[in-house]
């Protein structure tokens, strides 16, 4: 199989212009600073945002709306892990290049902060801006291997909206959903629903002090249950959605996300349907319009600029050492600094002096990341799989996928993209990189890029072609593209530039706040402590809002503070949580916890 993703792309735009625009240069021959990076302003209104992913762009958006002069420094491409990208050399006949991505977008109805931002990004013909580009797949599927029946279910919306969210009503609704979709033995369904009720009625203290330190695997008693129960309700939930192993994942993290989805399915506290995706490739539908809007607000971008060190002196951040696209080192100075890099990159830039000024930064070293990376398969015929996401729950590499072309109604895929022969893009996320596959018996990290593509394709076919009908065939495979952030596969030292924060037990207590002890330094990213306890675009967006609010407070600004929307809390369950707080302080179990 010939792949289109065998070489790393370099994402640098306008390198010559950016180099000429230099911040304050260091060393011999330094050029004068331009107005864009001339340093602090008398009014304290210049902000350097380090990183141009969802967190950085959100911070720039909120600050620019409040009159701050913002410059964003991004080493590769705007959008970070959320961006889409072009497959190099794939365009023919005046068409666009084939669209690719780090992983498919998923913007569920439990999100509120990110949709609010999307509504404020203009898009031609859309009354609600980019938000109107969200569409709802109408079904989902658990694909089983070895001839076992695939579990396919509709995603209802408007959903069931009970008059009152009593524990009994929740029990009835969840039991019906599980019996319809998952088909577990009745006693296992009843037990899992009881565990859900335990979490839903647990007070915050029990969640933060007990369930945060309890692995999800133990909480749902997976070891005692059937393989079906373990695969779907233990491994399936944690590995494919939270990207953490069930044996290690914090129950608080898994439960908080599950709670939000339960309420979403029951029609409560939702911005929209439980499953939403974009109706165009991400950059077309969202990132490019966002960049254009931010430029109209005066935001400046330095693409291809790598942050090397955040420097500290005299009780403040004194400047940031960066490397321009020409390889020349510079020092950026501003009034305020927002670090919006992913945690594995951000913590490498924090100098020893900066860490000493705020011990919270040192605790970030304990935060863990793992691999969850996308690969796209382009097909010459549309496969009749499912009209939405599919989860290959028996696949060793924990694959999830979605066919994208049918969700892009304004695009004629073969007429608009590639060489005119590809009609669809099957976008697949690989969540498990450390287990042997079925084709080569090697882990994904041990495979070459070509072997990864062949192995993923084989696992997809094992899950989808096992019931007598070949839904995926080799003859319809046009090409593939593996995220270029992954490098060194098949060597002793594979690397991934875009790892994902994971949530083993105890993670909550190492997540930093958006405001630091350094008066002009703020943190934004999906690792920052916000209400949604998960590495998500929603968390990145909410943390950026919190960082901007902290900056406004430090700056004495009279500008309106950013709205930071919390996860929905069902008012009907608050009495049960108060009762549980009383039981917890007396050393008693939750009322529904029967062991």
PDB file of C-alpha atoms in Angstrom, residues 191-192 194-195 198 211 218-221 224-225 589-595:
ATOM      1  CA  UNK A 191     -24.662  -3.166  38.709  1.00  0.00           C
ATOM      2  CA  UNK A 192     -23.123  -0.628  36.335  1.00  0.00           C
ATOM      3  CA  UNK A 194     -25.830   1.494  40.384  1.00  0.00           C
ATOM      4  CA  UNK A 195     -22.179   2.551  40.076  1.00  0.00           C
ATOM      5  CA  UNK A 198     -23.021   6.313  43.212  1.00  0.00           C
ATOM      6  CA  UNK A 211     -12.757   8.765  43.484  1.00  0.00           C
ATOM      7  CA  UNK A 218     -11.763  -0.893  40.352  1.00  0.00           C
ATOM      8  CA  UNK A 219     -14.735   1.442  40.684  1.00  0.00           C
ATOM      9  CA  UNK A 220     -16.825  -0.539  38.167  1.00  0.00           C
ATOM     10  CA  UNK A 221     -15.504  -3.900  39.490  1.00  0.00           C
ATOM     11  CA  UNK A 224     -15.479  -9.605  38.338  1.00  0.00           C
ATOM     12  CA  UNK A 225     -17.487  -9.047  35.187  1.00  0.00           C
ATOM     13  CA  UNK A 589     -20.337   4.987  52.078  1.00  0.00           C
ATOM     14  CA  UNK A 590     -22.527   6.689  49.516  1.00  0.00           C
ATOM     15  CA  UNK A 591     -26.162   5.684  49.956  1.00  0.00           C
ATOM     16  CA  UNK A 592     -26.173   3.770  46.637  1.00  0.00           C
ATOM     17  CA  UNK A 593     -22.778   2.122  47.209  1.00  0.00           C
ATOM     18  CA  UNK A 594     -23.625  -1.482  48.037  1.00  0.00           C
ATOM     19  CA  UNK A 595     -20.078  -2.705  47.458  1.00  0.00           C
TER      20      UNK A 595
END
